[in-house]
C-alpha positions as a Python dict, from the first residue, in 0.01 Angstrom:
ca = {
    (1, 'M'): (0, 0, 0),
    (2, 'E'): (56, -303, -219),
    (3, 'K'): (-229, -526, -332),
    (4, 'S'): (-79, -821, -138),
    (5, 'E'): (-80, -614, 182),
    (6, 'I'): (-443, -519, 126),
    (7, 'T'): (-532, -883, 66),
    (8, 'A'): (-358, -985, 390),
    (9, 'I'): (-550, -719, 583),
    (10, 'I'): (-878, -835, 429),
    (11, 'E'): (-803, -1196, 528),
    (12, 'K'): (-732, -1088, 887),
    (13, 'L'): (-1053, -885, 898),
    (14, 'L'): (-1249, -1185, 766),
    (15, 'E'): (-1112, -1385, 1061),
    (16, 'E'): (-1229, -1108, 1292),
    (17, 'I'): (-1576, -1127, 1138),
    (18, 'E'): (-1584, -1502, 1206),
    (19, 'E'): (-1494, -1433, 1569),
    (20, 'E'): (-1769, -1171, 1594),
    (21, 'D'): (-2018, -1423, 1448),
    (22, 'I'): (-1916, -1679, 1710),
    (23, 'G'): (-1952, -1421, 1985),
    (24, 'I'): (-2293, -1312, 1857),
    (25, 'S'): (-2408, -1674, 1845),
    (26, 'L'): (-2288, -1750, 2198),
    (27, 'L'): (-2428, -1432, 2348),
    (28, 'T'): (-2761, -1478, 2173),
    (29, 'T'): (-2782, -1838, 2292),
    (30, 'H'): (-2724, -1736, 2653),
    (31, 'F'): (-2986, -1464, 2667),
    (32, 'Q'): (-3237, -1677, 2475),
    (33, 'N'): (-3183, -1975, 2707),
    (34, 'Q'): (-3252, -1783, 3023),
    (35, 'E'): (-3290, -2096, 3233),
    (36, 'E'): (-2911, -2133, 3204),
    (37, 'L'): (-2889, -1815, 3411),
    (38, 'D'): (-3119, -1936, 3690),
    (39, 'F'): (-2832, -1948, 3939),
    (40, 'F'): (-2849, -1566, 3947),
    (41, 'Q'): (-3104, -1391, 4163),
    (42, 'K'): (-3393, -1250, 3958),
    (43, 'E'): (-3264, -891, 3970),
    (44, 'D'): (-2909, -995, 3880),
    (45, 'K'): (-3036, -1228, 3608),
    (46, 'E'): (-3217, -938, 3440),
    (47, 'R'): (-2898, -732, 3453),
    (48, 'V'): (-2692, -1016, 3307),
    (49, 'I'): (-2942, -1064, 3025),
    (50, 'H'): (-2932, -691, 2952),
    (51, 'I'): (-2551, -700, 2942),
    (52, 'L'): (-2552, -1002, 2709),
    (53, 'E'): (-2799, -828, 2478),
    (54, 'K'): (-2581, -515, 2466),
    (55, 'L'): (-2270, -721, 2397),
    (56, 'A'): (-2447, -900, 2111),
    (57, 'E'): (-2558, -564, 1968),
    (58, 'D'): (-2202, -431, 1992),
    (59, 'S'): (-2066, -740, 1820),
    (60, 'K'): (-2316, -693, 1537),
    (61, 'R'): (-2206, -330, 1497),
    (62, 'H'): (-1840, -434, 1497),
    (63, 'K'): (-1915, -693, 1231),
    (64, 'N'): (-2089, -432, 1015),
    (65, 'I'): (-1795, -193, 1049),
    (66, 'L'): (-1551, -468, 954),
    (67, 'E'): (-1762, -556, 649),
    (68, 'K'): (-1758, -192, 536),
    (69, 'I'): (-1380, -173, 581),
    (70, 'I'): (-1336, -494, 381),
    (71, 'S'): (-1559, -359, 105),
    (72, 'H'): (-1358, -37, 88),
    (73, 'L'): (-1026, -224, 88),
    (74, 'G'): (-1159, -452, -185),
    (75, 'D'): (-1238, -147, -397),
    (76, 'I'): (-885, -17, -343),
    (77, 'A'): (-733, -356, -430),
    (78, 'R'): (-935, -378, -752),
    (79, 'E'): (-804, -37, -857),
    (80, 'K'): (-444, -159, -831),
}
């Protein structure tokens, strides 16, 4: 793989990290501002909050994985 190809992949992954950050921010906002979810019944609201929390956790894990991939690709690019 050429250095330019690695750089292009890294740039795309950086965009993906930005999208994960946006998702994390939005999800966190919604489960922190629980009054926005008041149109749900109490039981459903608790389920929705739990789902939002899990989605935020997953997004954080995805972001961490992407950062590790970028770091590894950066190491490869520097070797070239």
